[in-house]
Amino acid sequence: MTDQEIFHTIALTRLTGFNSQATLLLYRTLGSGQAVYENRADISQVVSDCSPRLVDTLKNWDEALKRAAAEMEFIARHNIQALTLFDALYPRRLADCADAPVVLYYKGTADLNQSRVINIVGTRRCTSYGQDLVRRFIDQLKEQCPHVLIVSGLAYGIDICAHRHALQREFETVAVLAHGLDTIYPGHHRQTAVEMISHGGLLTEYMSQTEPLPNNFRQRNRIVAGMSDATIVVESAETGGALITARIAQDYGRDVLAFPGPVGAPYSVGCNQLIRSNRAALITSADDFLETMGWQTEATRAKAVATGIERQLFPELTEEEKLIVTQLQQAGDLQQNMLSVRTNLPIGRLNALLFQLEMKGIVRPLAGGSYHLLA
């Protein structure tokens, strides 16, 4: 993605005031922020669904371009990546969502398009019971399925417990922030955030100088849910941000799972209600989670390799499977996000096909989310 494209796309988000519907309409229709800028004078003729207010807004870009220029300087100075919606590094799971941010600001090392991404969320006032659940779950997950990206929101309680224990167990972990990357909120979590930059990352849709306002936290929940395969809720009161994330994940068609809690415990009410109303699957361990998700564990994979899965046992490939194999034959090892781009397959569908090919002994995953075609 060129600097000019990033520059104009940042300006577009500034100009439309983070009105995601208006921004997405323009961006998806014209295919780039630069194209929106170039067609600003006759936008209503190019995009028929533009409202009169939006047409009027797009007449004057001066302030937005000035602010975008300052942001470009900021991200260059601090080695921050600006990922636009059609960028290959943009989280493809999130890109499939109807209200995806047009720009994300990212500082980190983790591949946001790894084959398995989960988020762990819960109350900010977690109990020792909730902390123990998080620790035990991550410990078990490390043994069974060690290549998972763990996402949360860097908040007090369950969020920071998930990030810290993920780091301890050498999982990559990404925090989705409700403010710009020029600050860390809460400040008490700064050291953890700094550590995450080299073992995961920090991600936000907000420019620098954006304060952590209450509505921003609700908005960022859609990113947490949208970039993940599954949302895991560990302790929640009857209302709270974790339940918002769970609802959004369900709306996106993603898996939602929850740990049950003691009857009557105030910070287990939300989880128990999710389970009782069939809005979340009940889990008590990583084994439950992996079984519910249908994810092959590393132990199962090792056993399959040891017993030797013959490719001739699976002589028939579907057209979609052949498409993946062809791309790997032509290009060699490819990251999942690049496979999605080259095959034009949605990331969710691609995940399922790669799993089938892995089971057939045709591909195997590599570190960093790449796939290798077996000889």
mmCIF file of C-alpha atoms in Angstrom:
data_model
loop_
_atom_site.group_PDB
_atom_site.id
_atom_site.type_symbol
_atom_site.label_atom_id
_atom_site.label_comp_id
_atom_site.label_asym_id
_atom_site.label_seq_id
_atom_site.Cartn_x
_atom_site.Cartn_y
_atom_site.Cartn_z
ATOM 1 C CA MET A 1 0.000 0.000 0.000
ATOM 2 C CA THR A 2 1.481 3.362 -1.031
ATOM 3 C CA ASP A 3 2.033 6.261 1.351
ATOM 4 C CA GLN A 4 -0.333 8.387 -0.728
ATOM 5 C CA GLU A 5 -3.099 5.810 -0.365
ATOM 6 C CA ILE A 6 -2.559 5.589 3.398
ATOM 7 C CA PHE A 7 -2.449 9.389 3.640
ATOM 8 C CA HIS A 8 -5.752 9.908 1.825
ATOM 9 C CA THR A 9 -7.459 7.041 3.659
ATOM 10 C CA ILE A 10 -6.455 8.487 7.037
ATOM 11 C CA ALA A 11 -7.789 11.856 5.865
ATOM 12 C CA LEU A 12 -11.054 10.194 4.839
ATOM 13 C CA THR A 13 -11.564 8.712 8.304
ATOM 14 C CA ARG A 14 -10.856 12.120 9.822
ATOM 15 C CA LEU A 15 -13.212 13.866 7.444
ATOM 16 C CA THR A 16 -16.132 11.517 8.100
ATOM 17 C CA GLY A 17 -15.612 11.615 11.867
ATOM 18 C CA PHE A 18 -15.253 7.839 12.222
ATOM 19 C CA ASN A 19 -18.735 7.354 10.782
ATOM 20 C CA SER A 20 -17.924 3.806 9.780
ATOM 21 C CA GLN A 21 -20.957 3.384 7.543
ATOM 22 C CA ALA A 22 -20.189 6.464 5.464
ATOM 23 C CA THR A 23 -16.465 5.738 5.337
ATOM 24 C CA LEU A 24 -16.994 2.106 4.360
ATOM 25 C CA LEU A 25 -19.544 3.015 1.709
ATOM 26 C CA LEU A 26 -17.082 5.338 0.014
ATOM 27 C CA TYR A 27 -14.051 3.118 0.468
ATOM 28 C CA ARG A 28 -15.642 -0.135 -0.660
ATOM 29 C CA THR A 29 -17.344 1.507 -3.646
ATOM 30 C CA LEU A 30 -14.292 3.328 -4.980
ATOM 31 C CA GLY A 31 -11.659 0.904 -3.715
ATOM 32 C CA SER A 32 -9.303 3.395 -2.095
ATOM 33 C CA GLY A 33 -9.099 6.583 -0.071
ATOM 34 C CA GLN A 34 -7.163 8.256 -2.878
ATOM 35 C CA ALA A 35 -9.998 7.497 -5.314
ATOM 36 C CA VAL A 36 -12.492 9.120 -2.937
ATOM 37 C CA TYR A 37 -10.315 12.230 -2.804
ATOM 38 C CA GLU A 38 -9.922 12.359 -6.573
ATOM 39 C CA ASN A 39 -13.708 12.078 -7.068
ATOM 40 C CA ARG A 40 -14.632 14.496 -4.262
ATOM 41 C CA ALA A 41 -16.114 17.095 -6.597
ATOM 42 C CA ASP A 42 -18.601 14.720 -8.231
ATOM 43 C CA ILE A 43 -18.957 12.081 -5.545
ATOM 44 C CA SER A 44 -22.751 11.884 -5.810
ATOM 45 C CA GLN A 45 -22.429 10.821 -9.457
ATOM 46 C CA VAL A 46 -19.902 8.096 -8.605
ATOM 47 C CA VAL A 47 -21.525 6.851 -5.377
ATOM 48 C CA SER A 48 -25.287 7.029 -5.760
ATOM 49 C CA ASP A 49 -26.028 6.257 -2.101
ATOM 50 C CA CYS A 50 -24.213 9.359 -0.802
ATOM 51 C CA SER A 51 -26.407 11.514 1.424
ATOM 52 C CA PRO A 52 -26.512 15.293 0.821
ATOM 53 C CA ARG A 53 -24.743 15.779 4.142
ATOM 54 C CA LEU A 54 -21.922 13.456 3.113
ATOM 55 C CA VAL A 55 -21.599 15.183 -0.272
ATOM 56 C CA ASP A 56 -21.257 18.498 1.541
ATOM 57 C CA THR A 57 -18.722 17.059 3.990
ATOM 58 C CA LEU A 58 -16.478 15.901 1.151
ATOM 59 C CA LYS A 59 -16.156 19.374 -0.358
ATOM 60 C CA ASN A 60 -13.444 20.597 1.999
ATOM 61 C CA TRP A 61 -10.515 18.305 2.835
ATOM 62 C CA ASP A 62 -8.083 20.961 4.070
ATOM 63 C CA GLU A 63 -8.240 20.235 7.800
ATOM 64 C CA ALA A 64 -8.445 16.479 7.270
ATOM 65 C CA LEU A 65 -5.370 16.448 5.003
ATOM 66 C CA LYS A 66 -3.437 18.559 7.488
ATOM 67 C CA ARG A 67 -4.323 16.166 10.312
ATOM 68 C CA ALA A 68 -3.473 13.146 8.148
ATOM 69 C CA ALA A 69 -0.061 14.618 7.362
ATOM 70 C CA ALA A 70 0.650 14.990 11.077
ATOM 71 C CA GLU A 71 -0.449 11.396 11.665
ATOM 72 C CA MET A 72 1.790 10.130 8.878
ATOM 73 C CA GLU A 73 4.729 11.824 10.593
ATOM 74 C CA PHE A 74 3.735 10.306 13.941
ATOM 75 C CA ILE A 75 3.449 6.734 12.671
ATOM 76 C CA ALA A 76 6.724 7.002 10.735
ATOM 77 C CA ARG A 77 8.531 8.329 13.798
ATOM 78 C CA HIS A 78 7.233 5.526 16.026
ATOM 79 C CA ASN A 79 7.432 2.622 13.536
ATOM 80 C CA ILE A 80 3.667 2.138 13.483
ATOM 81 C CA GLN A 81 1.958 0.414 10.577
ATOM 82 C CA ALA A 82 -1.218 1.904 9.123
ATOM 83 C CA LEU A 83 -3.228 -0.995 7.709
ATOM 84 C CA THR A 84 -5.965 -0.022 5.280
ATOM 85 C CA LEU A 85 -8.925 -2.299 4.647
ATOM 86 C CA PHE A 86 -7.550 -3.850 1.468
ATOM 87 C CA ASP A 87 -3.994 -4.210 2.779
ATOM 88 C CA ALA A 88 -2.794 -7.835 2.800
ATOM 89 C CA LEU A 89 -1.696 -7.443 6.443
ATOM 90 C CA TYR A 90 -5.107 -6.189 7.592
ATOM 91 C CA PRO A 91 -6.946 -8.839 9.694
ATOM 92 C CA ARG A 92 -8.984 -10.608 7.015
ATOM 93 C CA ARG A 93 -11.522 -11.978 9.495
ATOM 94 C CA LEU A 94 -12.292 -8.404 10.503
ATOM 95 C CA ALA A 95 -12.342 -7.181 6.904
ATOM 96 C CA ASP A 96 -15.287 -9.501 6.246
ATOM 97 C CA CYS A 97 -17.377 -7.659 8.883
ATOM 98 C CA ALA A 98 -19.907 -5.060 7.751
ATOM 99 C CA ASP A 99 -18.594 -2.374 10.108
ATOM 100 C CA ALA A 100 -14.849 -2.968 9.836
ATOM 101 C CA PRO A 101 -12.600 0.068 10.392
ATOM 102 C CA VAL A 102 -11.118 1.413 7.171
ATOM 103 C CA VAL A 103 -7.751 2.021 8.879
ATOM 104 C CA LEU A 104 -6.027 0.236 11.766
ATOM 105 C CA TYR A 105 -2.859 1.424 13.471
ATOM 106 C CA TYR A 106 -0.595 -1.422 14.540
ATOM 107 C CA LYS A 107 2.654 -1.652 16.454
ATOM 108 C CA GLY A 108 3.825 -5.203 16.907
ATOM 109 C CA THR A 109 5.285 -8.355 15.429
ATOM 110 C CA ALA A 110 2.407 -10.846 15.379
ATOM 111 C CA ASP A 111 0.723 -11.956 12.173
ATOM 112 C CA LEU A 112 -2.867 -10.738 12.559
ATOM 113 C CA ASN A 113 -3.968 -13.429 10.087
ATOM 114 C CA GLN A 114 -2.712 -16.485 11.925
ATOM 115 C CA SER A 115 -4.615 -19.692 11.356
ATOM 116 C CA ARG A 116 -6.085 -19.574 14.883
ATOM 117 C CA VAL A 117 -7.066 -16.400 16.716
ATOM 118 C CA ILE A 118 -9.118 -16.214 19.912
ATOM 119 C CA ASN A 119 -10.056 -13.481 22.335
ATOM 120 C CA ILE A 120 -10.432 -13.826 26.077
ATOM 121 C CA VAL A 121 -12.612 -11.202 27.769
ATOM 122 C CA GLY A 122 -14.369 -10.690 31.068
ATOM 123 C CA THR A 123 -15.060 -8.409 33.992
ATOM 124 C CA ARG A 124 -12.602 -5.777 35.177
ATOM 125 C CA ARG A 125 -13.352 -6.842 38.734
ATOM 126 C CA CYS A 126 -12.386 -10.454 38.349
ATOM 127 C CA THR A 127 -12.056 -12.786 41.316
ATOM 128 C CA SER A 128 -9.328 -15.310 42.066
ATOM 129 C CA TYR A 129 -11.700 -17.900 40.545
ATOM 130 C CA GLY A 130 -11.658 -16.053 37.207
ATOM 131 C CA GLN A 131 -7.901 -15.543 37.275
ATOM 132 C CA ASP A 132 -7.381 -19.238 37.949
ATOM 133 C CA LEU A 133 -9.662 -20.136 35.016
ATOM 134 C CA VAL A 134 -7.608 -17.957 32.662
ATOM 135 C CA ARG A 135 -4.286 -19.356 33.859
ATOM 136 C CA ARG A 136 -5.433 -22.980 33.678
ATOM 137 C CA PHE A 137 -7.017 -22.503 30.240
ATOM 138 C CA ILE A 138 -3.892 -20.908 28.758
ATOM 139 C CA ASP A 139 -1.643 -23.542 30.371
ATOM 140 C CA GLN A 140 -3.745 -26.340 28.852
ATOM 141 C CA LEU A 141 -3.945 -24.579 25.497
ATOM 142 C CA LYS A 142 -0.161 -24.314 25.355
ATOM 143 C CA GLU A 143 0.130 -28.072 25.738
ATOM 144 C CA GLN A 144 -2.592 -28.930 23.243
ATOM 145 C CA CYS A 145 -2.513 -26.157 20.637
ATOM 146 C CA PRO A 146 0.467 -23.835 21.103
ATOM 147 C CA HIS A 147 0.137 -21.755 17.915
ATOM 148 C CA VAL A 148 -2.765 -19.462 18.786
ATOM 149 C CA LEU A 149 -2.906 -15.658 18.807
ATOM 150 C CA ILE A 150 -4.623 -14.413 21.989
ATOM 151 C CA VAL A 151 -6.468 -11.084 21.780
ATOM 152 C CA SER A 152 -7.945 -8.920 24.537
ATOM 153 C CA GLY A 153 -8.360 -5.273 25.518
ATOM 154 C CA LEU A 154 -5.571 -4.482 28.052
ATOM 155 C CA ALA A 155 -8.220 -3.545 30.643
ATOM 156 C CA TYR A 156 -8.081 -4.383 34.323
ATOM 157 C CA GLY A 157 -9.258 -7.835 35.386
ATOM 158 C CA ILE A 158 -9.614 -10.701 32.931
ATOM 159 C CA ASP A 159 -8.065 -8.790 30.003
ATOM 160 C CA ILE A 160 -4.705 -8.084 31.609
ATOM 161 C CA CYS A 161 -4.645 -11.528 33.228
ATOM 162 C CA ALA A 162 -5.032 -13.081 29.768
ATOM 163 C CA HIS A 163 -2.293 -10.917 28.243
ATOM 164 C CA ARG A 164 0.185 -11.504 31.054
ATOM 165 C CA HIS A 165 -0.279 -15.237 31.271
ATOM 166 C CA ALA A 166 -0.135 -15.532 27.488
ATOM 167 C CA LEU A 167 3.250 -13.808 27.592
ATOM 168 C CA GLN A 168 4.420 -16.103 30.381
ATOM 169 C CA ARG A 169 3.498 -19.147 28.292
ATOM 170 C CA GLU A 170 5.097 -17.670 25.153
ATOM 171 C CA PHE A 171 1.872 -17.085 23.244
ATOM 172 C CA GLU A 172 1.720 -14.010 21.020
ATOM 173 C CA THR A 173 -0.928 -11.643 22.355
ATOM 174 C CA VAL A 174 -2.486 -8.489 20.883
ATOM 175 C CA ALA A 175 -4.303 -5.723 22.766
ATOM 176 C CA VAL A 176 -7.015 -3.741 20.987
ATOM 177 C CA LEU A 177 -6.981 -0.217 22.397
ATOM 178 C CA ALA A 178 -9.700 2.422 22.733
ATOM 179 C CA HIS A 179 -7.336 5.351 22.102
ATOM 180 C CA GLY A 180 -4.339 6.377 20.026
ATOM 181 C CA LEU A 181 -0.939 4.730 20.211
ATOM 182 C CA ASP A 182 0.631 7.816 21.790
ATOM 183 C CA THR A 183 -0.593 6.682 25.202
ATOM 184 C CA ILE A 184 -1.439 3.567 27.194
ATOM 185 C CA TYR A 185 -4.594 3.233 29.265
ATOM 186 C CA PRO A 186 -4.603 2.191 32.014
ATOM 187 C CA GLY A 187 -1.114 3.470 32.780
ATOM 188 C CA HIS A 188 -0.491 0.631 35.232
ATOM 189 C CA HIS A 189 -0.367 -1.753 32.265
ATOM 190 C CA ARG A 190 2.323 0.135 30.357
ATOM 191 C CA GLN A 191 5.094 -2.372 31.060
ATOM 192 C CA THR A 192 2.935 -5.259 29.841
ATOM 193 C CA ALA A 193 2.032 -3.260 26.726
ATOM 194 C CA VAL A 194 5.703 -2.599 25.986
ATOM 195 C CA GLU A 195 6.485 -6.303 26.326
ATOM 196 C CA MET A 196 3.607 -7.162 24.001
ATOM 197 C CA ILE A 197 5.059 -5.066 21.168
ATOM 198 C CA SER A 198 7.794 -7.665 20.640
ATOM 199 C CA HIS A 199 5.588 -10.664 21.506
ATOM 200 C CA GLY A 200 2.310 -9.714 19.856
ATOM 201 C CA GLY A 201 1.240 -6.117 19.434
ATOM 202 C CA LEU A 202 -0.989 -3.125 20.080
ATOM 203 C CA LEU A 203 -3.845 -2.381 17.662
ATOM 204 C CA THR A 204 -6.314 0.510 17.398
ATOM 205 C CA GLU A 205 -8.513 2.314 14.902
ATOM 206 C CA TYR A 206 -7.875 5.650 16.610
ATOM 207 C CA MET A 207 -5.347 8.297 15.631
ATOM 208 C CA SER A 208 -2.849 9.697 18.093
ATOM 209 C CA GLN A 209 -4.218 12.276 20.515
ATOM 210 C CA THR A 210 -7.488 10.338 20.804
ATOM 211 C CA GLU A 211 -8.584 10.053 24.425
ATOM 212 C CA PRO A 212 -9.998 6.790 25.871
ATOM 213 C CA LEU A 213 -13.633 7.928 25.903
ATOM 214 C CA PRO A 214 -16.367 5.518 27.082
ATOM 215 C CA ASN A 215 -17.854 5.030 23.605
ATOM 216 C CA ASN A 216 -14.434 4.132 22.210
ATOM 217 C CA PHE A 217 -14.338 1.046 24.422
ATOM 218 C CA ARG A 218 -17.680 -0.122 23.047
ATOM 219 C CA GLN A 219 -16.452 0.511 19.504
ATOM 220 C CA ARG A 220 -13.198 -1.368 20.010
ATOM 221 C CA ASN A 221 -15.142 -4.460 21.135
ATOM 222 C CA ARG A 222 -16.183 -5.074 17.529
ATOM 223 C CA ILE A 223 -12.510 -5.286 16.532
ATOM 224 C CA VAL A 224 -11.795 -7.763 19.334
ATOM 225 C CA ALA A 225 -14.722 -9.908 18.181
ATOM 226 C CA GLY A 226 -14.232 -9.451 14.450
ATOM 227 C CA MET A 227 -10.557 -10.373 14.218
ATOM 228 C CA SER A 228 -11.065 -13.626 16.187
ATOM 229 C CA ASP A 229 -12.380 -17.090 15.427
ATOM 230 C CA ALA A 230 -13.907 -17.338 18.898
ATOM 231 C CA THR A 231 -14.778 -15.225 21.924
ATOM 232 C CA ILE A 232 -14.205 -16.782 25.350
ATOM 233 C CA VAL A 233 -15.941 -15.088 28.283
ATOM 234 C CA VAL A 234 -14.450 -15.611 31.732
ATOM 235 C CA GLU A 235 -16.524 -13.981 34.479
ATOM 236 C CA SER A 236 -19.000 -11.236 33.661
ATOM 237 C CA ALA A 237 -21.603 -9.372 35.660
ATOM 238 C CA GLU A 238 -25.150 -9.098 34.345
ATOM 239 C CA THR A 239 -24.030 -6.226 32.110
ATOM 240 C CA GLY A 240 -20.602 -5.253 30.840
ATOM 241 C CA GLY A 241 -18.208 -4.950 27.942
ATOM 242 C CA ALA A 242 -17.544 -8.683 27.730
ATOM 243 C CA LEU A 243 -21.219 -9.335 27.017
ATOM 244 C CA ILE A 244 -21.137 -6.669 24.306
ATOM 245 C CA THR A 245 -18.170 -8.414 22.703
ATOM 246 C CA ALA A 246 -20.009 -11.755 22.933
ATOM 247 C CA ARG A 247 -23.117 -10.305 21.286
ATOM 248 C CA ILE A 248 -21.084 -8.756 18.467
ATOM 249 C CA ALA A 249 -19.196 -12.020 17.922
ATOM 250 C CA GLN A 250 -22.493 -13.878 17.681
ATOM 251 C CA ASP A 251 -23.785 -11.310 15.175
ATOM 252 C CA TYR A 252 -20.641 -11.901 13.110
ATOM 253 C CA GLY A 253 -21.307 -15.636 13.134
ATOM 254 C CA ARG A 254 -18.282 -16.388 15.311
ATOM 255 C CA ASP A 255 -18.147 -18.943 18.103
ATOM 256 C CA VAL A 256 -18.898 -17.738 21.634
ATOM 257 C CA LEU A 257 -17.909 -19.835 24.650
ATOM 258 C CA ALA A 258 -18.177 -19.142 28.363
ATOM 259 C CA PHE A 259 -16.961 -20.605 31.622
ATOM 260 C CA PRO A 260 -19.808 -21.170 34.108
ATOM 261 C CA GLY A 261 -19.550 -19.723 37.585
ATOM 262 C CA PRO A 262 -21.042 -20.269 41.043
ATOM 263 C CA VAL A 263 -24.789 -19.681 41.251
ATOM 264 C CA GLY A 264 -25.447 -16.259 42.732
ATOM 265 C CA ALA A 265 -21.885 -14.994 42.318
ATOM 266 C CA PRO A 266 -22.223 -11.425 40.949
ATOM 267 C CA TYR A 267 -19.422 -11.787 38.425
ATOM 268 C CA SER A 268 -20.672 -15.091 37.058
ATOM 269 C CA VAL A 269 -24.234 -13.956 36.314
ATOM 270 C CA GLY A 270 -23.387 -12.832 32.773
ATOM 271 C CA CYS A 271 -21.607 -16.073 31.822
ATOM 272 C CA ASN A 272 -24.349 -18.239 33.288
ATOM 273 C CA GLN A 273 -26.997 -16.273 31.385
ATOM 274 C CA LEU A 274 -25.063 -16.649 28.112
ATOM 275 C CA ILE A 275 -24.938 -20.399 28.614
ATOM 276 C CA ARG A 276 -28.549 -20.750 29.780
ATOM 277 C CA SER A 277 -29.860 -18.794 26.781
ATOM 278 C CA ASN A 278 -27.730 -20.857 24.352
ATOM 279 C CA ARG A 279 -25.792 -17.781 23.308
ATOM 280 C CA ALA A 280 -22.534 -19.409 24.398
ATOM 281 C CA ALA A 281 -21.209 -22.935 24.598
ATOM 282 C CA LEU A 282 -20.274 -24.108 28.068
ATOM 283 C CA ILE A 283 -16.598 -24.928 28.508
ATOM 284 C CA THR A 284 -14.612 -25.943 31.572
ATOM 285 C CA SER A 285 -11.191 -26.519 29.994
ATOM 286 C CA ALA A 286 -9.079 -26.092 26.884
ATOM 287 C CA ASP A 287 -10.056 -29.643 25.889
ATOM 288 C CA ASP A 288 -13.714 -28.564 25.857
ATOM 289 C CA PHE A 289 -12.807 -25.534 23.784
ATOM 290 C CA LEU A 290 -10.798 -27.471 21.193
ATOM 291 C CA GLU A 291 -13.510 -30.103 20.874
ATOM 292 C CA THR A 292 -16.198 -27.458 20.421
ATOM 293 C CA MET A 293 -14.133 -25.634 17.801
ATOM 294 C CA GLY A 294 -13.159 -28.830 16.010
ATOM 295 C CA TRP A 295 -9.522 -27.798 16.073
ATOM 296 C CA GLN A 296 -6.961 -30.550 15.718
ATOM 297 C CA THR A 297 -4.513 -30.493 18.606
ATOM 298 C CA GLU A 298 -0.785 -30.614 18.096
ATOM 299 C CA ALA A 299 -0.746 -34.035 19.742
ATOM 300 C CA THR A 300 -3.280 -35.372 17.241
ATOM 301 C CA ARG A 301 -1.293 -33.917 14.367
ATOM 302 C CA ALA A 302 1.907 -35.541 15.598
ATOM 303 C CA LYS A 303 0.101 -38.871 15.845
ATOM 304 C CA ALA A 304 -1.213 -38.491 12.305
ATOM 305 C CA VAL A 305 2.288 -37.801 11.008
ATOM 306 C CA ALA A 306 3.718 -40.749 12.967
ATOM 307 C CA THR A 307 1.159 -43.175 11.527
ATOM 308 C CA GLY A 308 1.804 -41.794 8.040
ATOM 309 C CA ILE A 309 -1.184 -40.433 6.166
ATOM 310 C CA GLU A 310 -0.825 -41.481 2.541
ATOM 311 C CA ARG A 311 -1.801 -38.889 0.007
ATOM 312 C CA GLN A 312 -3.127 -41.597 -2.300
ATOM 313 C CA LEU A 313 -5.756 -42.431 0.312
ATOM 314 C CA PHE A 314 -7.315 -39.080 -0.614
ATOM 315 C CA PRO A 315 -7.084 -38.995 -4.414
ATOM 316 C CA GLU A 316 -9.977 -36.586 -4.847
ATOM 317 C CA LEU A 317 -9.665 -32.889 -4.124
ATOM 318 C CA THR A 318 -12.463 -30.357 -4.381
ATOM 319 C CA GLU A 319 -12.072 -27.444 -6.779
ATOM 320 C CA GLU A 320 -11.378 -25.116 -3.854
ATOM 321 C CA GLU A 321 -8.731 -27.481 -2.474
ATOM 322 C CA LYS A 322 -7.098 -27.689 -5.918
ATOM 323 C CA LEU A 323 -7.035 -23.895 -6.028
ATOM 324 C CA ILE A 324 -5.074 -23.753 -2.769
ATOM 325 C CA VAL A 325 -2.664 -26.483 -3.883
ATOM 326 C CA THR A 326 -2.061 -24.688 -7.191
ATOM 327 C CA GLN A 327 -1.166 -21.449 -5.431
ATOM 328 C CA LEU A 328 1.276 -23.253 -3.129
ATOM 329 C CA GLN A 329 2.818 -25.036 -6.106
ATOM 330 C CA GLN A 330 3.319 -21.751 -7.940
ATOM 331 C CA ALA A 331 4.479 -19.531 -5.082
ATOM 332 C CA GLY A 332 5.933 -21.914 -2.490
ATOM 333 C CA ASP A 333 5.137 -21.370 1.177
ATOM 334 C CA LEU A 334 2.457 -18.723 1.690
ATOM 335 C CA GLN A 335 0.986 -17.025 4.722
ATOM 336 C CA GLN A 336 -2.706 -17.555 5.244
ATOM 337 C CA ASN A 337 -3.576 -13.944 4.503
ATOM 338 C CA MET A 338 -1.767 -14.143 1.154
ATOM 339 C CA LEU A 339 -3.511 -17.429 0.336
ATOM 340 C CA SER A 340 -6.815 -15.691 1.009
ATOM 341 C CA VAL A 341 -5.898 -12.888 -1.387
ATOM 342 C CA ARG A 342 -4.570 -15.192 -4.123
ATOM 343 C CA THR A 343 -7.483 -17.652 -3.974
ATOM 344 C CA ASN A 344 -10.176 -15.052 -3.243
ATOM 345 C CA LEU A 345 -11.460 -17.329 -0.469
ATOM 346 C CA PRO A 346 -12.856 -15.790 2.752
ATOM 347 C CA ILE A 347 -10.582 -16.446 5.706
ATOM 348 C CA GLY A 348 -13.153 -18.588 7.519
ATOM 349 C CA ARG A 349 -13.661 -20.846 4.506
ATOM 350 C CA LEU A 350 -9.906 -20.979 3.877
ATOM 351 C CA ASN A 351 -9.317 -22.126 7.474
ATOM 352 C CA ALA A 352 -11.665 -25.073 6.987
ATOM 353 C CA LEU A 353 -10.089 -26.064 3.662
ATOM 354 C CA LEU A 354 -6.542 -25.863 5.033
ATOM 355 C CA PHE A 355 -7.574 -28.089 7.901
ATOM 356 C CA GLN A 356 -8.945 -30.664 5.463
ATOM 357 C CA LEU A 357 -5.776 -30.537 3.375
ATOM 358 C CA GLU A 358 -3.700 -30.924 6.518
ATOM 359 C CA MET A 359 -5.693 -33.992 7.479
ATOM 360 C CA LYS A 360 -5.108 -35.411 4.016
ATOM 361 C CA GLY A 361 -1.360 -34.999 4.460
ATOM 362 C CA ILE A 362 -1.127 -32.470 1.637
ATOM 363 C CA VAL A 363 -0.108 -29.323 3.540
ATOM 364 C CA ARG A 364 1.380 -28.537 6.895
ATOM 365 C CA PRO A 365 1.420 -25.265 8.873
ATOM 366 C CA LEU A 366 4.659 -23.439 9.581
ATOM 367 C CA ALA A 367 5.543 -20.881 12.237
ATOM 368 C CA GLY A 368 4.064 -17.445 11.564
ATOM 369 C CA GLY A 369 0.887 -18.641 9.888
ATOM 370 C CA SER A 370 2.460 -19.926 6.635
ATOM 371 C CA TYR A 371 1.528 -23.181 4.890
ATOM 372 C CA HIS A 372 3.866 -25.609 3.110
ATOM 373 C CA LEU A 373 2.864 -28.029 0.357
ATOM 374 C CA LEU A 374 4.223 -31.483 1.185
ATOM 375 C CA ALA A 375 6.185 -33.245 -1.551
#
